[in-house]
Amino acid sequence: MRTLFLTGLLWLSMLASAETEPVNTQLEQLKQQVIQLNRELFLLEEELLFPPETQLAVYLSADMGQFFQLDSVELILNDKPVEAHLYTTQKWDALKRGAIQPLFKGNVKAGEHNLTAVFIGKGPDNRDYRRAVSYPFTKAEEAVLLELQIKDRSSDYQPDFIVQPWSND
Amino acid sequence: MVQRLAPAFLLALSISLPWQSVSAQFENGEKHYRQAAWSFYLQQPAQALETLQLAPEQDKRAQLLEAGLYLQLNMPQHATTLLEDLLLKAEKDQEALPQSLRNIALLQLARYQLELGDKPSAKRYLSAVSESDKGEWLGQQQLLNQLVNWPDISIPNKPDFTLLAMQPEMPYIVSNQALALARAQKSDIALQWLAQLKPRLNDTAQQSFWSALFSGQWRFLSQPEGFVYPAQERQALADYIGLTQAQLHIERQEFAAADVILANFAADSALSGTALSLYSHILTEQRHIPALLAVLQQQIKQQPFSQSAWQAATRIGEQLERALQPRDALGAYHWAEQYYEQQVQLIQQQARPLQVSQLQQGGSQWQQLQLSSDNNLHRLQQDVLALQQQLADAPIRQQRLAQLQQVTEFKLVQQQQLLRTQLPQLTTKLQQLQQQFSQLQQHIELAQQHPMDLALWQGQPYEQLSRLEQAEQRLPLLKQSGRDVQGYAQRLQRLRSLLQWQYSNTATERNWQRTKQLQIVSELLSNTQQQLTALTLQGDQTARLQQVQHQLAQLSASQQQLNLALLSRQQQLLAELNQQLQQKLQQQLAGLTELKRHNKESMARVMEKVLLTADTTNSGATL
């Protein structure tokens, strides 16, 4: 009954696959070089395309999400739409698990600006829900980083939408 | 229960980390961590790793995620280095690493060492895993212990279903224990354990975020129901347990029980090949020739290009021979002969060296079979495809580099233009304003000290005062020429008094105007100075832009070198893959030649019998 133990060990061999396989060091080094190259490229892109003097970045996060399910977000900067994003179940799920989405990155001149975020989705009792939040801000030398937060408000069982600026430290 | 990534571990960290670590930098690291999680959940591990590595400072949890991401990118060496570093740092700094994180690191290191075949190191890491960790890692710990110590694994008195209830590894652990029992000639107990295990496979076992990250089942994280055990794997486990039960029954000569399991075995199971082989074995033992012939035909149909199918072809003749049907047996051997010829031709057609594009599409049926049934070939295929992905990304990277080079060039030109035109203009303006400013200041000072100074007068009053002063200067000349100037002097004196009165009456207003003017000029001066400073600063950026230009040129060169290295490595791997496939081809052709020879011998033997029988019949008829 040689076959008995051969098949019996099938799962063990699957878990400890390629037990005696040599590790492909060269391949890993090449992959690491690609990662480094991408990182350097990203940093240069940040410096050249979005310098702090003009940078505006918007992020999105959700806490709990019991009273709201996000379908889409539209960003309007100084009365001009600059970004629109649709949310699949996978994306909404990622947000509910604590992920932060980098939603928009752009350049604005120094001075006074106004950002409006329009949230569309399903509110309490699965009703269609649409809410806009405006945030006036002044652009100076430092980059402006804003986080749009979707929160649950337990006091009246409604969703809450907040714009939270990030510090540049 | 959906496992939440951030809040759950935030709690763990806030308990274990000192207060001062909850600083702006920690918050910044936290933001990077959560952005990395976004890419991770969208199944972009490379992007997630990039985001994570941009954080100015990483906490231990971020380091652990980084290690997991390296594993996702099939870079186990980097993952190991990070995990070892994490453990070492915690030990060195005498800083308490959260128990859960420490256990994850230790288990992954043990697992990696096991894959490398270094069992003593794997044992060392496993022995350091703490057991008081709410049993979260118990399943993984026990399974790794089994793998490290196989076949001398510890077997409890009864399967520990309660303790392992929420562990995804439970079916593996118990079935391995059953196998060990069978080896120890306790197949009756092994069968009992397997029977108890089978209904428990339907229980939903959940995996934690870390467990899914390191087990490679991260793709299932995207499912809305959370980290449930994949249904496909659950089915494969059920098939495996059924197969093991059948094997044990065969070992115990309980063919009827094995027959029941194998006759109903799913044809689409990954283990159907083994099941068919076992089934044909018991049917042979039981001499169920018609059923056996059907099974052998199934094997030929279901498993093309497999050793078992080829053996089945000649075994059909053998079984008919055993059933004393020599003519049918001869026909079957003839068919097998043709089948082998056909297989040789097909394999040779389908075993042509692979190109990368063919590999991306999976290759021929024969090649697909070899790639999916051999670990080494599968790994080579995956490596070639991973390199192809990197090569496919290269043009996009090149495009990004080209765009940055254009931007840098544009900024440099813009800078030089600004410096050439605006700098002299601004400098002249500044000088003019400075001159204006000092002039105004002088006027204000003069007005305080000599209110009637001509320099302070303007417009009509200035002309009047000038004429008055000219007239006053002429008076002594007129007096010298003997004219009576008494009257003129008095009139001039009256005029001066009048002008003085007029002047003092408007002095406050004029003073206010001058001060106001001074303020305006001062503001203009300040603005111009700011513009000039900004422009000078921009001038300083020229050096940085030139540096960036140089950096981009270097990156472009590195990218080209890297592409060449990737391409060369890919070609090496592809050559290795094709070489191994050719070896497989030669082995299989040799196997087929051997089977053909065996089939020919059988055919000759049966033909002899048929001829003898025919001769006997003919002789009988003649007589």
PDB file of C-alpha atoms in Angstrom, chain B residues 199-333:
ATOM      1  CA  PRO B 199     -18.816  16.645   8.873  1.00  0.00           C
ATOM      2  CA  ARG B 200     -16.776  19.363  10.606  1.00  0.00           C
ATOM      3  CA  LEU B 201     -15.405  20.625   7.295  1.00  0.00           C
ATOM      4  CA  ASN B 202     -18.625  22.494   6.710  1.00  0.00           C
ATOM      5  CA  ASP B 203     -18.004  24.698   9.747  1.00  0.00           C
ATOM      6  CA  THR B 204     -16.827  28.106   8.643  1.00  0.00           C
ATOM      7  CA  ALA B 205     -13.344  28.642   9.915  1.00  0.00           C
ATOM      8  CA  GLN B 206     -12.168  32.210   9.811  1.00  0.00           C
ATOM      9  CA  GLN B 207      -8.741  33.568   9.209  1.00  0.00           C
ATOM     10  CA  SER B 208      -7.302  36.646  10.786  1.00  0.00           C
ATOM     11  CA  PHE B 209      -5.849  39.416   8.637  1.00  0.00           C
ATOM     12  CA  TRP B 210      -2.285  38.341   9.417  1.00  0.00           C
ATOM     13  CA  SER B 211      -2.993  34.692   8.857  1.00  0.00           C
ATOM     14  CA  ALA B 212      -4.478  35.447   5.441  1.00  0.00           C
ATOM     15  CA  LEU B 213      -1.604  37.780   4.607  1.00  0.00           C
ATOM     16  CA  PHE B 214       1.080  35.218   5.324  1.00  0.00           C
ATOM     17  CA  SER B 215      -0.768  32.144   4.068  1.00  0.00           C
ATOM     18  CA  GLY B 216      -1.049  33.634   0.583  1.00  0.00           C
ATOM     19  CA  GLN B 217      -4.851  33.546   0.701  1.00  0.00           C
ATOM     20  CA  TRP B 218      -5.061  37.310   0.682  1.00  0.00           C
ATOM     21  CA  ARG B 219      -7.141  37.281  -2.465  1.00  0.00           C
ATOM     22  CA  PHE B 220     -10.032  36.093  -0.360  1.00  0.00           C
ATOM     23  CA  LEU B 221      -9.802  39.198   1.759  1.00  0.00           C
ATOM     24  CA  SER B 222     -11.745  41.018  -0.915  1.00  0.00           C
ATOM     25  CA  GLN B 223     -14.797  38.856  -0.396  1.00  0.00           C
ATOM     26  CA  PRO B 224     -17.566  40.738   1.368  1.00  0.00           C
ATOM     27  CA  GLU B 225     -18.129  37.965   3.909  1.00  0.00           C
ATOM     28  CA  GLY B 226     -14.601  38.395   5.223  1.00  0.00           C
ATOM     29  CA  PHE B 227     -11.871  35.905   5.827  1.00  0.00           C
ATOM     30  CA  VAL B 228     -13.799  32.685   5.385  1.00  0.00           C
ATOM     31  CA  TYR B 229     -12.128  29.479   4.521  1.00  0.00           C
ATOM     32  CA  PRO B 230     -12.241  29.096   0.710  1.00  0.00           C
ATOM     33  CA  ALA B 231     -14.979  26.676  -0.383  1.00  0.00           C
ATOM     34  CA  GLN B 232     -12.796  25.178  -3.099  1.00  0.00           C
ATOM     35  CA  GLU B 233     -10.183  24.144  -0.573  1.00  0.00           C
ATOM     36  CA  ARG B 234     -12.862  22.770   1.731  1.00  0.00           C
ATOM     37  CA  GLN B 235     -14.093  20.549  -1.108  1.00  0.00           C
ATOM     38  CA  ALA B 236     -10.546  19.406  -1.876  1.00  0.00           C
ATOM     39  CA  LEU B 237     -10.114  18.507   1.789  1.00  0.00           C
ATOM     40  CA  ALA B 238     -13.350  16.502   1.792  1.00  0.00           C
ATOM     41  CA  ASP B 239     -12.133  14.630  -1.306  1.00  0.00           C
ATOM     42  CA  TYR B 240      -8.778  14.006   0.324  1.00  0.00           C
ATOM     43  CA  ILE B 241     -10.366  12.597   3.475  1.00  0.00           C
ATOM     44  CA  GLY B 242     -12.608  10.347   1.376  1.00  0.00           C
ATOM     45  CA  LEU B 243      -9.621   9.101  -0.560  1.00  0.00           C
ATOM     46  CA  THR B 244      -7.661   8.426   2.613  1.00  0.00           C
ATOM     47  CA  GLN B 245     -10.624   6.502   4.031  1.00  0.00           C
ATOM     48  CA  ALA B 246     -10.774   4.415   0.842  1.00  0.00           C
ATOM     49  CA  GLN B 247      -7.055   3.685   1.074  1.00  0.00           C
ATOM     50  CA  LEU B 248      -7.398   2.581   4.674  1.00  0.00           C
ATOM     51  CA  HIS B 249     -10.336   0.331   3.777  1.00  0.00           C
ATOM     52  CA  ILE B 250      -8.289  -1.245   0.980  1.00  0.00           C
ATOM     53  CA  GLU B 251      -5.434  -1.803   3.420  1.00  0.00           C
ATOM     54  CA  ARG B 252      -7.886  -3.562   5.713  1.00  0.00           C
ATOM     55  CA  GLN B 253      -9.176  -5.625   2.744  1.00  0.00           C
ATOM     56  CA  GLU B 254     -12.602  -3.956   3.134  1.00  0.00           C
ATOM     57  CA  PHE B 255     -13.126  -3.627  -0.604  1.00  0.00           C
ATOM     58  CA  ALA B 256     -16.875  -3.107  -0.440  1.00  0.00           C
ATOM     59  CA  ALA B 257     -16.472  -0.045   1.826  1.00  0.00           C
ATOM     60  CA  ALA B 258     -13.752   1.354  -0.433  1.00  0.00           C
ATOM     61  CA  ASP B 259     -15.932   0.644  -3.477  1.00  0.00           C
ATOM     62  CA  VAL B 260     -18.771   2.751  -2.016  1.00  0.00           C
ATOM     63  CA  ILE B 261     -16.472   5.752  -1.563  1.00  0.00           C
ATOM     64  CA  LEU B 262     -14.629   5.470  -4.866  1.00  0.00           C
ATOM     65  CA  ALA B 263     -17.671   4.718  -7.031  1.00  0.00           C
ATOM     66  CA  ASN B 264     -19.145   8.072  -5.966  1.00  0.00           C
ATOM     67  CA  PHE B 265     -15.939  10.081  -6.152  1.00  0.00           C
ATOM     68  CA  ALA B 266     -16.367  13.417  -7.949  1.00  0.00           C
ATOM     69  CA  ALA B 267     -14.964  13.307 -11.476  1.00  0.00           C
ATOM     70  CA  ASP B 268     -13.985  16.996 -11.366  1.00  0.00           C
ATOM     71  CA  SER B 269     -11.959  16.648  -8.177  1.00  0.00           C
ATOM     72  CA  ALA B 270      -8.244  17.437  -8.235  1.00  0.00           C
ATOM     73  CA  LEU B 271      -7.744  13.971  -6.771  1.00  0.00           C
ATOM     74  CA  SER B 272      -9.912  12.084  -9.281  1.00  0.00           C
ATOM     75  CA  GLY B 273      -6.807  10.603 -10.945  1.00  0.00           C
ATOM     76  CA  THR B 274      -5.672   8.963  -7.719  1.00  0.00           C
ATOM     77  CA  ALA B 275      -9.247   7.865  -7.016  1.00  0.00           C
ATOM     78  CA  LEU B 276      -9.551   6.187 -10.406  1.00  0.00           C
ATOM     79  CA  SER B 277      -6.219   4.417  -9.904  1.00  0.00           C
ATOM     80  CA  LEU B 278      -7.371   3.125  -6.525  1.00  0.00           C
ATOM     81  CA  TYR B 279     -10.723   2.135  -7.958  1.00  0.00           C
ATOM     82  CA  SER B 280      -9.141   0.178 -10.781  1.00  0.00           C
ATOM     83  CA  HIS B 281      -6.938  -1.505  -8.175  1.00  0.00           C
ATOM     84  CA  ILE B 282      -9.864  -2.788  -6.110  1.00  0.00           C
ATOM     85  CA  LEU B 283     -11.852  -3.779  -9.188  1.00  0.00           C
ATOM     86  CA  THR B 284      -8.855  -5.819 -10.323  1.00  0.00           C
ATOM     87  CA  GLU B 285      -8.652  -7.438  -6.902  1.00  0.00           C
ATOM     88  CA  GLN B 286     -12.370  -8.190  -7.013  1.00  0.00           C
ATOM     89  CA  ARG B 287     -12.265  -9.300 -10.670  1.00  0.00           C
ATOM     90  CA  HIS B 288     -15.132  -6.992 -11.670  1.00  0.00           C
ATOM     91  CA  ILE B 289     -14.038  -6.999 -15.262  1.00  0.00           C
ATOM     92  CA  PRO B 290     -16.852  -4.966 -16.943  1.00  0.00           C
ATOM     93  CA  ALA B 291     -16.656  -2.235 -14.287  1.00  0.00           C
ATOM     94  CA  LEU B 292     -12.873  -2.277 -14.453  1.00  0.00           C
ATOM     95  CA  LEU B 293     -12.897  -1.841 -18.219  1.00  0.00           C
ATOM     96  CA  ALA B 294     -15.165   1.159 -17.793  1.00  0.00           C
ATOM     97  CA  VAL B 295     -12.821   2.658 -15.177  1.00  0.00           C
ATOM     98  CA  LEU B 296      -9.780   2.105 -17.377  1.00  0.00           C
ATOM     99  CA  GLN B 297     -11.536   3.814 -20.254  1.00  0.00           C
ATOM    100  CA  GLN B 298     -12.405   6.660 -17.909  1.00  0.00           C
ATOM    101  CA  GLN B 299      -8.736   6.973 -16.959  1.00  0.00           C
ATOM    102  CA  ILE B 300      -7.725   7.205 -20.606  1.00  0.00           C
ATOM    103  CA  LYS B 301     -10.386   9.813 -21.263  1.00  0.00           C
ATOM    104  CA  GLN B 302      -9.952  11.909 -18.139  1.00  0.00           C
ATOM    105  CA  GLN B 303      -6.187  11.925 -17.827  1.00  0.00           C
ATOM    106  CA  PRO B 304      -4.607  12.452 -21.229  1.00  0.00           C
ATOM    107  CA  PHE B 305      -0.816  12.155 -21.379  1.00  0.00           C
ATOM    108  CA  SER B 306      -0.659  10.534 -17.944  1.00  0.00           C
ATOM    109  CA  GLN B 307       1.219   7.409 -16.936  1.00  0.00           C
ATOM    110  CA  SER B 308      -1.961   5.950 -15.444  1.00  0.00           C
ATOM    111  CA  ALA B 309      -3.878   6.443 -18.713  1.00  0.00           C
ATOM    112  CA  TRP B 310      -1.077   4.787 -20.693  1.00  0.00           C
ATOM    113  CA  GLN B 311      -0.965   1.851 -18.312  1.00  0.00           C
ATOM    114  CA  ALA B 312      -4.737   1.610 -18.467  1.00  0.00           C
ATOM    115  CA  ALA B 313      -4.554   1.180 -22.254  1.00  0.00           C
ATOM    116  CA  THR B 314      -2.558  -2.035 -22.042  1.00  0.00           C
ATOM    117  CA  ARG B 315      -4.425  -3.186 -18.936  1.00  0.00           C
ATOM    118  CA  ILE B 316      -7.698  -3.355 -20.902  1.00  0.00           C
ATOM    119  CA  GLY B 317      -6.173  -6.100 -23.048  1.00  0.00           C
ATOM    120  CA  GLU B 318      -4.743  -7.784 -19.975  1.00  0.00           C
ATOM    121  CA  GLN B 319      -8.132  -7.851 -18.251  1.00  0.00           C
ATOM    122  CA  LEU B 320      -9.851  -9.280 -21.349  1.00  0.00           C
ATOM    123  CA  GLU B 321      -7.088 -11.872 -21.525  1.00  0.00           C
ATOM    124  CA  ARG B 322      -7.756 -12.725 -17.886  1.00  0.00           C
ATOM    125  CA  ALA B 323     -11.442 -13.002 -18.725  1.00  0.00           C
ATOM    126  CA  LEU B 324     -10.485 -15.596 -21.361  1.00  0.00           C
ATOM    127  CA  GLN B 325     -11.580 -13.441 -24.259  1.00  0.00           C
ATOM    128  CA  PRO B 326      -8.432 -13.666 -26.397  1.00  0.00           C
ATOM    129  CA  ARG B 327      -9.944 -12.208 -29.558  1.00  0.00           C
ATOM    130  CA  ASP B 328     -11.243  -9.169 -27.684  1.00  0.00           C
ATOM    131  CA  ALA B 329      -7.920  -8.934 -25.889  1.00  0.00           C
ATOM    132  CA  LEU B 330      -6.090  -8.974 -29.220  1.00  0.00           C
ATOM    133  CA  GLY B 331      -8.348  -6.191 -30.454  1.00  0.00           C
ATOM    134  CA  ALA B 332      -7.644  -4.187 -27.285  1.00  0.00           C
ATOM    135  CA  TYR B 333      -3.897  -4.652 -27.668  1.00  0.00           C
TER     136      TYR B 333
END
